[in-house]
PDB file of C-alpha atoms and ligand atoms in Angstrom:
ATOM      1  CA  LEU A   1       0.000   0.000   0.000  1.00 38.00           C
ATOM      2  CA  PRO A   2       1.332   3.410  -0.892  1.00 41.00           C
ATOM      3  CA  PHE A   3      -0.062   5.057   2.249  1.00 47.00           C
ATOM      4  CA  SER A   4       1.243   3.892   5.565  1.00 47.00           C
ATOM      5  CA  GLU A   5      -0.942   2.951   8.501  1.00 48.00           C
ATOM      6  CA  THR A   6       0.460   5.962  10.305  1.00 48.00           C
ATOM      7  CA  PHE A   7      -0.742   8.235   7.556  1.00 47.00           C
ATOM      8  CA  LEU A   8      -4.231   6.758   7.677  1.00 45.00           C
ATOM      9  CA  LYS A   9      -4.323   7.187  11.439  1.00 44.00           C
ATOM     10  CA  ALA A  10      -3.356  10.812  10.926  1.00 44.00           C
ATOM     11  CA  ILE A  11      -6.591  11.492   9.036  1.00 47.00           C
ATOM     12  CA  PRO A  12      -8.684  12.619  11.980  1.00 46.00           C
ATOM     13  CA  SER A  13     -11.993  11.937  10.255  1.00 48.00           C
ATOM     14  CA  LEU A  14     -11.330   8.207  10.501  1.00 51.00           C
ATOM     15  CA  LYS A  15     -11.303   8.257  14.287  1.00 63.00           C
ATOM     16  CA  PRO A  16     -14.632   7.552  15.956  1.00 71.00           C
ATOM     17  CA  MET A  17     -15.976  10.197  18.282  1.00 80.00           C
ATOM     18  CA  LYS A  18     -15.378   9.408  21.938  1.00 86.00           C
ATOM     19  CA  LEU A  19     -17.451  10.625  24.791  1.00 96.00           C
ATOM     20  CA  THR A  20     -16.880  10.295  28.540  1.00 98.00           C
ATOM     21  CA  VAL A  21     -19.590  10.620  31.161  1.00 98.00           C
ATOM     22  CA  LEU A  22     -17.799  12.348  34.046  1.00 98.00           C
ATOM     23  CA  GLY A  23     -20.602  12.357  36.598  1.00 98.00           C
ATOM     24  CA  THR A  24     -24.024  10.739  36.922  1.00 98.00           C
ATOM     25  CA  SER A  25     -25.513  12.237  40.095  1.00 97.00           C
ATOM     26  CA  SER A  26     -28.152  14.922  40.354  1.00 95.00           C
ATOM     27  CA  MET A  27     -27.890  17.739  42.912  1.00 92.00           C
ATOM     28  CA  VAL A  28     -25.086  16.440  45.109  1.00 95.00           C
ATOM     29  CA  PRO A  29     -22.030  14.287  44.526  1.00 95.00           C
ATOM     30  CA  THR A  30     -22.191  10.917  46.302  1.00 94.00           C
ATOM     31  CA  LYS A  31     -19.458   8.438  47.201  1.00 93.00           C
ATOM     32  CA  ASP A  32     -19.906   6.726  43.818  1.00 93.00           C
ATOM     33  CA  ARG A  33     -21.278   9.458  41.614  1.00 97.00           C
ATOM     34  CA  ASN A  34     -20.052  12.934  40.748  1.00 98.00           C
ATOM     35  CA  VAL A  35     -22.401  15.649  39.476  1.00 98.00           C
ATOM     36  CA  THR A  36     -23.030  16.425  35.805  1.00 98.00           C
ATOM     37  CA  GLY A  37     -20.278  16.773  33.232  1.00 98.00           C
ATOM     38  CA  ILE A  38     -19.832  15.086  29.848  1.00 98.00           C
ATOM     39  CA  TYR A  39     -16.650  15.418  27.816  1.00 98.00           C
ATOM     40  CA  PHE A  40     -16.473  14.731  24.093  1.00 97.00           C
ATOM     41  CA  GLU A  41     -13.951  15.425  21.427  1.00 95.00           C
ATOM     42  CA  HIS A  42     -14.080  15.932  17.682  1.00 93.00           C
ATOM     43  CA  LYS A  43     -10.892  16.201  15.617  1.00 90.00           C
ATOM     44  CA  GLY A  44      -8.898  17.199  18.682  1.00 91.00           C
ATOM     45  CA  GLU A  45     -11.334  19.868  19.844  1.00 94.00           C
ATOM     46  CA  GLY A  46     -12.608  19.208  23.333  1.00 96.00           C
ATOM     47  CA  MET A  47     -16.123  20.069  24.435  1.00 98.00           C
ATOM     48  CA  LEU A  48     -17.938  19.843  27.729  1.00 98.00           C
ATOM     49  CA  LEU A  49     -21.631  19.527  28.395  1.00 98.00           C
ATOM     50  CA  ASP A  50     -22.002  21.151  31.836  1.00 98.00           C
ATOM     51  CA  CYS A  51     -19.232  21.383  34.396  1.00 98.00           C
ATOM     52  CA  GLY A  52     -20.397  20.457  37.871  1.00 98.00           C
ATOM     53  CA  GLU A  53     -18.178  20.567  40.952  1.00 98.00           C
ATOM     54  CA  GLY A  54     -15.337  18.045  40.688  1.00 98.00           C
ATOM     55  CA  THR A  55     -15.473  17.832  36.887  1.00 98.00           C
ATOM     56  CA  GLN A  56     -11.776  18.731  36.612  1.00 98.00           C
ATOM     57  CA  ARG A  57     -10.811  15.901  38.939  1.00 98.00           C
ATOM     58  CA  GLN A  58     -12.967  13.440  37.003  1.00 98.00           C
ATOM     59  CA  MET A  59     -11.292  14.567  33.763  1.00 97.00           C
ATOM     60  CA  SER A  60      -7.923  14.068  35.344  1.00 97.00           C
ATOM     61  CA  ILE A  61      -8.845  10.528  36.473  1.00 97.00           C
ATOM     62  CA  ALA A  62     -10.198   9.776  32.968  1.00 96.00           C
ATOM     63  CA  GLY A  63      -6.898  10.910  31.452  1.00 96.00           C
ATOM     64  CA  ILE A  64      -8.460  13.851  29.618  1.00 96.00           C
ATOM     65  CA  ASN A  65      -6.290  16.878  28.901  1.00 95.00           C
ATOM     66  CA  ARG A  66      -8.394  19.692  30.325  1.00 96.00           C
ATOM     67  CA  ILE A  67      -6.847  22.478  28.282  1.00 95.00           C
ATOM     68  CA  LYS A  68      -8.275  20.869  25.137  1.00 95.00           C
ATOM     69  CA  VAL A  69     -11.713  22.193  26.074  1.00 97.00           C
ATOM     70  CA  LYS A  70     -12.740  24.933  23.639  1.00 97.00           C
ATOM     71  CA  LYS A  71     -16.502  24.919  24.065  1.00 98.00           C
ATOM     72  CA  VAL A  72     -18.709  24.470  27.115  1.00 98.00           C
ATOM     73  CA  LEU A  73     -22.407  23.846  26.571  1.00 98.00           C
ATOM     74  CA  ILE A  74     -24.226  24.900  29.729  1.00 98.00           C
ATOM     75  CA  THR A  75     -27.740  23.511  30.075  1.00 98.00           C
ATOM     76  CA  HIS A  76     -28.641  25.777  33.025  1.00 98.00           C
ATOM     77  CA  TRP A  77     -26.996  27.529  35.943  1.00 98.00           C
ATOM     78  CA  HIS A  78     -28.019  25.239  38.824  1.00 97.00           C
ATOM     79  CA  GLY A  79     -24.931  24.595  40.936  1.00 96.00           C
ATOM     80  CA  ASP A  80     -24.703  20.864  40.211  1.00 97.00           C
ATOM     81  CA  HIS A  81     -24.176  21.717  36.534  1.00 98.00           C
ATOM     82  CA  VAL A  82     -21.753  24.654  36.734  1.00 98.00           C
ATOM     83  CA  SER A  83     -19.871  24.789  40.046  1.00 97.00           C
ATOM     84  CA  GLY A  84     -16.682  23.476  38.458  1.00 97.00           C
ATOM     85  CA  LEU A  85     -16.490  26.141  35.790  1.00 97.00           C
ATOM     86  CA  VAL A  86     -14.293  28.742  37.520  1.00 96.00           C
ATOM     87  CA  GLY A  87     -11.658  26.159  38.365  1.00 96.00           C
ATOM     88  CA  LEU A  88     -11.624  24.871  34.811  1.00 97.00           C
ATOM     89  CA  ILE A  89     -11.208  28.412  33.457  1.00 97.00           C
ATOM     90  CA  GLN A  90      -8.198  28.903  35.743  1.00 95.00           C
ATOM     91  CA  THR A  91      -6.641  25.625  34.558  1.00 95.00           C
ATOM     92  CA  ILE A  92      -7.146  26.519  30.895  1.00 95.00           C
ATOM     93  CA  GLY A  93      -5.673  29.981  31.574  1.00 94.00           C
ATOM     94  CA  HIS A  94      -2.537  28.442  33.063  1.00 91.00           C
ATOM     95  CA  GLY A  95      -2.062  25.716  30.499  1.00 83.00           C
ATOM     96  CA  ALA A  96      -3.245  26.772  27.069  1.00 68.00           C
ATOM     97  CA  GLU A  97      -1.111  28.931  24.788  1.00 79.00           C
ATOM     98  CA  GLU A  98      -3.803  31.268  23.535  1.00 86.00           C
ATOM     99  CA  PRO A  99      -6.572  30.363  25.940  1.00 92.00           C
ATOM    100  CA  GLU A 100     -10.004  30.943  24.517  1.00 95.00           C
ATOM    101  CA  LEU A 101     -13.321  29.436  25.502  1.00 97.00           C
ATOM    102  CA  THR A 102     -16.811  29.742  24.102  1.00 98.00           C
ATOM    103  CA  ILE A 103     -19.587  29.206  26.593  1.00 98.00           C
ATOM    104  CA  TYR A 104     -23.110  28.496  25.374  1.00 98.00           C
ATOM    105  CA  GLY A 105     -25.934  28.829  27.850  1.00 98.00           C
ATOM    106  CA  PRO A 106     -29.511  29.976  28.409  1.00 98.00           C
ATOM    107  CA  LYS A 107     -30.717  33.547  28.595  1.00 97.00           C
ATOM    108  CA  GLY A 108     -28.971  35.362  31.452  1.00 97.00           C
ATOM    109  CA  SER A 109     -25.656  33.519  31.026  1.00 98.00           C
ATOM    110  CA  LYS A 110     -23.643  36.719  30.484  1.00 98.00           C
ATOM    111  CA  GLU A 111     -24.736  38.132  33.816  1.00 98.00           C
ATOM    112  CA  VAL A 112     -24.070  34.902  35.716  1.00 97.00           C
ATOM    113  CA  MET A 113     -20.624  34.635  34.119  1.00 97.00           C
ATOM    114  CA  TYR A 114     -19.868  38.225  35.118  1.00 96.00           C
ATOM    115  CA  HIS A 115     -20.487  37.351  38.766  1.00 95.00           C
ATOM    116  CA  LEU A 116     -18.894  33.907  38.562  1.00 95.00           C
ATOM    117  CA  LEU A 117     -15.591  35.356  37.343  1.00 94.00           C
ATOM    118  CA  ARG A 118     -15.576  37.692  40.345  1.00 93.00           C
ATOM    119  CA  SER A 119     -16.540  35.046  42.880  1.00 92.00           C
ATOM    120  CA  CYS A 120     -12.925  34.290  43.743  1.00 91.00           C
ATOM    121  CA  ILE A 121      -9.639  36.096  43.306  1.00 91.00           C
ATOM    122  CA  PHE A 122      -7.695  35.198  40.196  1.00 88.00           C
ATOM    123  CA  TYR A 123      -6.420  36.898  37.089  1.00 89.00           C
ATOM    124  CA  ASN A 124      -8.415  35.528  34.192  1.00 91.00           C
ATOM    125  CA  LYS A 125      -6.181  34.821  31.193  1.00 92.00           C
ATOM    126  CA  VAL A 126      -8.893  33.153  29.120  1.00 95.00           C
ATOM    127  CA  LYS A 127     -10.691  35.046  26.384  1.00 96.00           C
ATOM    128  CA  ILE A 128     -14.293  34.068  27.022  1.00 97.00           C
ATOM    129  CA  ASN A 129     -17.080  34.356  24.471  1.00 98.00           C
ATOM    130  CA  ILE A 130     -20.584  33.850  25.775  1.00 98.00           C
ATOM    131  CA  GLU A 131     -23.461  32.879  23.518  1.00 98.00           C
ATOM    132  CA  GLU A 132     -26.898  33.199  25.083  1.00 98.00           C
ATOM    133  CA  ILE A 133     -29.570  30.888  23.703  1.00 98.00           C
ATOM    134  CA  ASP A 134     -33.277  31.613  23.812  1.00 98.00           C
ATOM    135  CA  THR A 135     -35.224  29.673  21.218  1.00 98.00           C
ATOM    136  CA  LYS A 136     -38.516  27.778  21.124  1.00 98.00           C
ATOM    137  CA  THR A 137     -37.566  25.889  17.969  1.00 98.00           C
ATOM    138  CA  VAL A 138     -34.400  23.904  17.230  1.00 98.00           C
ATOM    139  CA  LYS A 139     -31.746  26.439  16.268  1.00 98.00           C
ATOM    140  CA  THR A 140     -28.179  25.998  15.015  1.00 98.00           C
ATOM    141  CA  VAL A 141     -25.876  27.857  17.396  1.00 98.00           C
ATOM    142  CA  PHE A 142     -22.572  26.783  15.818  1.00 98.00           C
ATOM    143  CA  GLU A 143     -21.603  25.250  12.494  1.00 97.00           C
ATOM    144  CA  ASN A 144     -18.408  24.507  10.595  1.00 95.00           C
ATOM    145  CA  ASN A 145     -17.495  22.059   7.803  1.00 88.00           C
ATOM    146  CA  ASP A 146     -17.396  19.112  10.192  1.00 91.00           C
ATOM    147  CA  TYR A 147     -20.115  19.568  12.741  1.00 96.00           C
ATOM    148  CA  GLN A 148     -23.058  21.497  14.005  1.00 97.00           C
ATOM    149  CA  ILE A 149     -24.409  22.339  17.462  1.00 98.00           C
ATOM    150  CA  GLN A 150     -28.129  22.935  17.884  1.00 98.00           C
ATOM    151  CA  ALA A 151     -30.149  24.033  20.885  1.00 98.00           C
ATOM    152  CA  ILE A 152     -33.685  24.572  22.146  1.00 98.00           C
ATOM    153  CA  ASN A 153     -35.259  25.874  25.366  1.00 98.00           C
ATOM    154  CA  VAL A 154     -36.684  23.174  27.633  1.00 98.00           C
ATOM    155  CA  GLN A 155     -38.847  23.551  30.748  1.00 98.00           C
ATOM    156  CA  HIS A 156     -37.070  23.437  34.097  1.00 97.00           C
ATOM    157  CA  SER A 157     -37.423  25.639  37.198  1.00 96.00           C
ATOM    158  CA  VAL A 158     -34.860  28.057  35.700  1.00 97.00           C
ATOM    159  CA  PRO A 159     -34.011  28.851  32.035  1.00 98.00           C
ATOM    160  CA  CYS A 160     -32.616  25.641  30.583  1.00 98.00           C
ATOM    161  CA  VAL A 161     -31.410  24.522  27.170  1.00 98.00           C
ATOM    162  CA  ALA A 162     -31.135  21.091  25.512  1.00 98.00           C
ATOM    163  CA  TYR A 163     -28.494  20.540  22.841  1.00 98.00           C
ATOM    164  CA  ASN A 164     -27.502  18.253  20.077  1.00 98.00           C
ATOM    165  CA  PHE A 165     -24.144  17.705  18.443  1.00 98.00           C
ATOM    166  CA  ILE A 166     -24.219  16.625  14.822  1.00 97.00           C
ATOM    167  CA  ILE A 167     -21.199  15.279  12.975  1.00 95.00           C
ATOM    168  CA  LYS A 168     -21.844  15.838   9.288  1.00 93.00           C
ATOM    169  CA  ASP A 169     -21.604  13.123   6.645  1.00 89.00           C
ATOM    170  CA  GLN A 170     -18.040  12.840   5.432  1.00 83.00           C
ATOM    171  CA  TYR A 171     -16.034  11.070   2.789  1.00 82.00           C
ATOM    172  CA  ASN A 172     -13.172   8.744   3.685  1.00 82.00           C
ATOM    173  CA  ILE A 173     -10.550   8.437   0.981  1.00 83.00           C
ATOM    174  CA  ASN A 174     -10.067   4.933  -0.428  1.00 85.00           C
ATOM    175  CA  VAL A 175      -6.315   4.353  -0.626  1.00 77.00           C
ATOM    176  CA  ALA A 176      -6.228   2.214  -3.770  1.00 83.00           C
ATOM    177  CA  LYS A 177      -8.719   4.344  -5.671  1.00 86.00           C
ATOM    178  CA  ALA A 178      -6.893   7.572  -4.853  1.00 87.00           C
ATOM    179  CA  GLU A 179      -3.620   6.091  -6.045  1.00 85.00           C
ATOM    180  CA  LYS A 180      -5.187   5.062  -9.360  1.00 87.00           C
ATOM    181  CA  HIS A 181      -6.049   8.717  -9.918  1.00 88.00           C
ATOM    182  CA  GLY A 182      -2.521   9.787  -9.023  1.00 86.00           C
ATOM    183  CA  ILE A 183      -3.461  11.419  -5.717  1.00 87.00           C
ATOM    184  CA  LYS A 184      -0.780  11.161  -3.067  1.00 83.00           C
ATOM    185  CA  PRO A 185      -0.765  12.490   0.489  1.00 81.00           C
ATOM    186  CA  GLY A 186      -0.162  16.208   0.439  1.00 83.00           C
ATOM    187  CA  PRO A 187      -1.881  19.343  -0.811  1.00 85.00           C
ATOM    188  CA  LYS A 188      -3.997  17.566  -3.467  1.00 85.00           C
ATOM    189  CA  MET A 189      -5.330  15.129  -0.893  1.00 83.00           C
ATOM    190  CA  GLY A 190      -6.040  17.998   1.474  1.00 81.00           C
ATOM    191  CA  GLU A 191      -7.898  19.897  -1.222  1.00 85.00           C
ATOM    192  CA  LEU A 192      -9.949  16.834  -2.093  1.00 84.00           C
ATOM    193  CA  GLN A 193     -11.031  16.465   1.535  1.00 77.00           C
ATOM    194  CA  ARG A 194     -11.701  20.151   2.056  1.00 79.00           C
ATOM    195  CA  LYS A 195     -13.339  21.173  -1.198  1.00 83.00           C
ATOM    196  CA  GLY A 196     -14.696  17.829  -2.378  1.00 83.00           C
ATOM    197  CA  LYS A 197     -12.649  17.950  -5.605  1.00 88.00           C
ATOM    198  CA  THR A 198      -9.151  18.507  -6.951  1.00 90.00           C
ATOM    199  CA  THR A 199      -7.433  18.669 -10.340  1.00 89.00           C
ATOM    200  CA  ILE A 200      -4.668  16.300 -11.451  1.00 87.00           C
ATOM    201  CA  ASN A 201      -3.088  16.811 -14.905  1.00 84.00           C
ATOM    202  CA  GLY A 202      -6.021  18.920 -15.990  1.00 87.00           C
ATOM    203  CA  LYS A 203      -8.556  16.320 -14.910  1.00 89.00           C
ATOM    204  CA  THR A 204     -11.028  17.024 -12.135  1.00 91.00           C
ATOM    205  CA  ILE A 205     -11.347  14.292  -9.528  1.00 91.00           C
ATOM    206  CA  LYS A 206     -14.382  14.381  -7.268  1.00 89.00           C
ATOM    207  CA  VAL A 207     -14.238  13.024  -3.744  1.00 87.00           C
ATOM    208  CA  GLU A 208     -17.087  10.603  -4.574  1.00 86.00           C
ATOM    209  CA  ASP A 209     -14.782   8.981  -7.189  1.00 87.00           C
ATOM    210  CA  VAL A 210     -12.156   7.929  -4.648  1.00 91.00           C
ATOM    211  CA  ALA A 211     -13.955   7.829  -1.320  1.00 89.00           C
ATOM    212  CA  THR A 212     -16.686   6.123   0.596  1.00 87.00           C
ATOM    213  CA  LEU A 213     -19.379   8.054   2.377  1.00 88.00           C
ATOM    214  CA  LYS A 214     -19.272   7.905   6.138  1.00 86.00           C
ATOM    215  CA  LYS A 215     -22.652   8.766   7.565  1.00 91.00           C
ATOM    216  CA  GLY A 216     -22.663  11.446  10.223  1.00 93.00           C
ATOM    217  CA  LYS A 217     -23.834  11.027  13.810  1.00 95.00           C
ATOM    218  CA  LYS A 218     -26.223  12.892  16.008  1.00 97.00           C
ATOM    219  CA  VAL A 219     -25.979  12.990  19.790  1.00 98.00           C
ATOM    220  CA  ALA A 220     -28.694  14.765  21.773  1.00 98.00           C
ATOM    221  CA  PHE A 221     -28.372  15.954  25.376  1.00 98.00           C
ATOM    222  CA  ILE A 222     -31.478  16.544  27.484  1.00 98.00           C
ATOM    223  CA  PHE A 223     -30.904  17.666  31.051  1.00 97.00           C
ATOM    224  CA  ASP A 224     -33.143  19.023  33.749  1.00 96.00           C
ATOM    225  CA  THR A 225     -36.569  19.469  32.273  1.00 98.00           C
ATOM    226  CA  ARG A 226     -40.087  18.243  32.632  1.00 97.00           C
ATOM    227  CA  ILE A 227     -41.293  16.276  29.639  1.00 97.00           C
ATOM    228  CA  CYS A 228     -42.244  18.752  26.892  1.00 97.00           C
ATOM    229  CA  LYS A 229     -42.344  19.036  23.094  1.00 98.00           C
ATOM    230  CA  PRO A 230     -38.825  20.547  22.728  1.00 98.00           C
ATOM    231  CA  CYS A 231     -37.372  17.289  24.157  1.00 98.00           C
ATOM    232  CA  PHE A 232     -38.793  15.378  21.196  1.00 98.00           C
ATOM    233  CA  ASP A 233     -37.707  18.074  18.734  1.00 98.00           C
ATOM    234  CA  ILE A 234     -34.051  18.162  19.807  1.00 98.00           C
ATOM    235  CA  ALA A 235     -33.753  14.348  19.994  1.00 98.00           C
ATOM    236  CA  GLU A 236     -35.359  13.589  16.630  1.00 98.00           C
ATOM    237  CA  ASP A 237     -33.591  10.689  14.856  1.00 98.00           C
ATOM    238  CA  ALA A 238     -30.553  10.905  17.171  1.00 98.00           C
ATOM    239  CA  ASP A 239     -28.072   8.034  17.076  1.00 97.00           C
ATOM    240  CA  LEU A 240     -27.608   8.544  20.797  1.00 97.00           C
ATOM    241  CA  LEU A 241     -29.777  10.403  23.274  1.00 98.00           C
ATOM    242  CA  ILE A 242     -28.181  11.197  26.612  1.00 98.00           C
ATOM    243  CA  SER A 243     -31.048  12.072  28.876  1.00 98.00           C
ATOM    244  CA  GLU A 244     -31.495  12.848  32.500  1.00 97.00           C
ATOM    245  CA  SER A 245     -33.649  10.323  34.273  1.00 97.00           C
ATOM    246  CA  SER A 246     -33.573  11.576  37.810  1.00 96.00           C
ATOM    247  CA  PHE A 247     -36.363   9.300  39.035  1.00 96.00           C
ATOM    248  CA  GLU A 248     -37.724   5.769  38.859  1.00 96.00           C
ATOM    249  CA  GLN A 249     -41.342   5.270  37.802  1.00 95.00           C
ATOM    250  CA  GLN A 250     -42.566   5.018  41.401  1.00 94.00           C
ATOM    251  CA  HIS A 251     -41.416   8.637  41.854  1.00 94.00           C
ATOM    252  CA  ALA A 252     -42.772   9.898  38.519  1.00 94.00           C
ATOM    253  CA  GLU A 253     -45.164  12.297  40.204  1.00 94.00           C
ATOM    254  CA  ARG A 254     -42.314  13.846  42.122  1.00 93.00           C
ATOM    255  CA  ALA A 255     -40.321  14.086  38.857  1.00 95.00           C
ATOM    256  CA  ALA A 256     -43.090  16.073  37.184  1.00 94.00           C
ATOM    257  CA  LYS A 257     -43.508  18.312  40.234  1.00 95.00           C
ATOM    258  CA  VAL A 258     -39.847  19.292  40.416  1.00 95.00           C
ATOM    259  CA  LYS A 259     -39.545  19.493  36.602  1.00 97.00           C
ATOM    260  CA  HIS A 260     -37.384  16.464  35.990  1.00 97.00           C
ATOM    261  CA  LEU A 261     -37.710  13.294  33.928  1.00 97.00           C
ATOM    262  CA  SER A 262     -38.478   9.743  35.052  1.00 97.00           C
ATOM    263  CA  THR A 263     -37.335   6.578  33.274  1.00 97.00           C
ATOM    264  CA  LYS A 264     -40.726   6.445  31.517  1.00 97.00           C
ATOM    265  CA  ASP A 265     -40.324  10.036  30.260  1.00 98.00           C
ATOM    266  CA  ALA A 266     -36.828   9.366  28.900  1.00 98.00           C
ATOM    267  CA  ALA A 267     -38.040   6.180  27.186  1.00 98.00           C
ATOM    268  CA  ASP A 268     -41.085   7.973  25.722  1.00 98.00           C
ATOM    269  CA  ILE A 269     -38.828  10.658  24.243  1.00 98.00           C
ATOM    270  CA  ALA A 270     -36.460   8.050  22.802  1.00 98.00           C
ATOM    271  CA  THR A 271     -39.328   6.020  21.299  1.00 98.00           C
ATOM    272  CA  GLN A 272     -41.309   8.874  19.796  1.00 98.00           C
ATOM    273  CA  ALA A 273     -38.243  10.766  18.552  1.00 98.00           C
ATOM    274  CA  ASN A 274     -36.981   7.616  16.788  1.00 98.00           C
ATOM    275  CA  VAL A 275     -33.721   7.541  18.740  1.00 98.00           C
ATOM    276  CA  LYS A 276     -31.362   4.602  18.092  1.00 97.00           C
ATOM    277  CA  GLN A 277     -29.768   4.360  21.530  1.00 97.00           C
ATOM    278  CA  LEU A 278     -30.599   5.873  24.894  1.00 98.00           C
ATOM    279  CA  LEU A 279     -28.198   6.564  27.745  1.00 98.00           C
ATOM    280  CA  ILE A 280     -29.711   7.716  31.031  1.00 98.00           C
ATOM    281  CA  THR A 281     -27.903   9.621  33.781  1.00 98.00           C
ATOM    282  CA  HIS A 282     -28.377  12.351  36.474  1.00 97.00           C
ATOM    283  CA  PHE A 283     -29.764  10.033  39.138  1.00 97.00           C
ATOM    284  CA  SER A 284     -31.249  11.144  42.432  1.00 95.00           C
ATOM    285  CA  GLN A 285     -29.027  10.306  45.389  1.00 93.00           C
ATOM    286  CA  ARG A 286     -31.967   8.364  46.918  1.00 93.00           C
ATOM    287  CA  TYR A 287     -30.970   5.478  44.597  1.00 95.00           C
ATOM    288  CA  LYS A 288     -27.952   3.786  46.089  1.00 92.00           C
ATOM    289  CA  ASP A 289     -27.566   1.601  43.007  1.00 93.00           C
ATOM    290  CA  THR A 290     -29.038   1.799  39.525  1.00 95.00           C
ATOM    291  CA  GLN A 291     -30.510  -1.729  39.276  1.00 95.00           C
ATOM    292  CA  THR A 292     -34.174  -0.668  39.244  1.00 96.00           C
ATOM    293  CA  LEU A 293     -33.472   2.221  36.862  1.00 97.00           C
ATOM    294  CA  LYS A 294     -31.731  -0.246  34.566  1.00 97.00           C
ATOM    295  CA  LYS A 295     -34.581  -2.755  34.635  1.00 97.00           C
ATOM    296  CA  GLU A 296     -37.191  -0.080  34.007  1.00 97.00           C
ATOM    297  CA  ILE A 297     -35.383   1.634  31.173  1.00 98.00           C
ATOM    298  CA  THR A 298     -34.469  -1.551  29.294  1.00 97.00           C
ATOM    299  CA  ASP A 299     -38.068  -2.827  29.619  1.00 98.00           C
ATOM    300  CA  LEU A 300     -39.365   0.416  28.157  1.00 98.00           C
ATOM    301  CA  PHE A 301     -36.667   1.027  25.543  1.00 98.00           C
ATOM    302  CA  PRO A 302     -34.501  -2.059  24.936  1.00 97.00           C
ATOM    303  CA  ASN A 303     -31.515  -0.276  23.384  1.00 97.00           C
ATOM    304  CA  SER A 304     -30.758   1.614  26.589  1.00 97.00           C
ATOM    305  CA  LEU A 305     -27.713   1.984  28.770  1.00 97.00           C
ATOM    306  CA  VAL A 306     -27.416   3.259  32.303  1.00 97.00           C
ATOM    307  CA  ALA A 307     -24.475   5.609  32.711  1.00 97.00           C
ATOM    308  CA  PHE A 308     -21.851   5.271  35.424  1.00 97.00           C
ATOM    309  CA  ASP A 309     -19.049   7.658  36.295  1.00 97.00           C
ATOM    310  CA  LEU A 310     -16.135   7.668  33.823  1.00 97.00           C
ATOM    311  CA  MET A 311     -18.090   5.554  31.313  1.00 97.00           C
ATOM    312  CA  ASN A 312     -16.692   5.824  27.793  1.00 96.00           C
ATOM    313  CA  VAL A 313     -19.063   5.772  24.843  1.00 94.00           C
ATOM    314  CA  LYS A 314     -17.816   5.269  21.295  1.00 87.00           C
ATOM    315  CA  LEU A 315     -19.877   6.489  18.393  1.00 83.00           C
TER     316      LEU A 315
HETATM  317 ZN1   ZN B 401     -29.386  18.842  37.726  1.00 51.85          ZN
HETATM  318 ZN1   ZN B 402     -31.476  21.735  37.576  1.00 51.85          ZN
END
């Protein structure tokens, strides 16, 4: 083969997306469960969904380089979802070369961030961009050639946003086919990947001629909400839905009252939104283990998983 294994590994698009659940507890950390934080990475860019207290430590235990984080998607400003943010900003400020962070969050995020950055004494070296989200329909809040982030307001006791992360369809170059067309690693290959075509000896080669289509992926994140239409909208056709499921069915009434989801709610969303796989998390500390949650969720939606701290999910 003209292209070495090393070269193929260097094409980032061939690596599957990895996601780590850093904490699975609601409200307070327990002996076995930290509060909410999910890390995922795409082509070397790190992203966090919420950053509860202790998230940095969990990242450290999981072997995640914290200064890779470039985007933080905040669902809402309840302490169990954001108390680790100041510490993370300090770490990024110390470690990254040109530290910059974009924080997405619900309406009011700019004001909360203003106070948060003054809540302890430190010199902030990180350039922080804050994007406030307030939308009743699914809206794209970030997009580049590779991926897209969408958001929608959900219904919790404070302004709260659900997100999805969509990796776009992409073409993976077929080694033998590319060689037949005279395309070697280098600028021509780069152009082919970037622009979808390149010219060799006056002949235009399209990416479809030498590549196979790799279907994109959609991951939806629903945290802290009562069951409502936006949950179904944001999760529609997701390959993976990561949903809070704070309560078992026996406490469903309580779930509705405090604007949270039960196992039944999470399963209903997954079923009606045509989700492929469901992962539940954000469990009330009243449940010492997750056996009942697991039984309930797999009865209701067979392709379900129950998250545990430091769980890795490959997509
Ligand atoms: Zn919560
Ligand atoms: Zn909350």
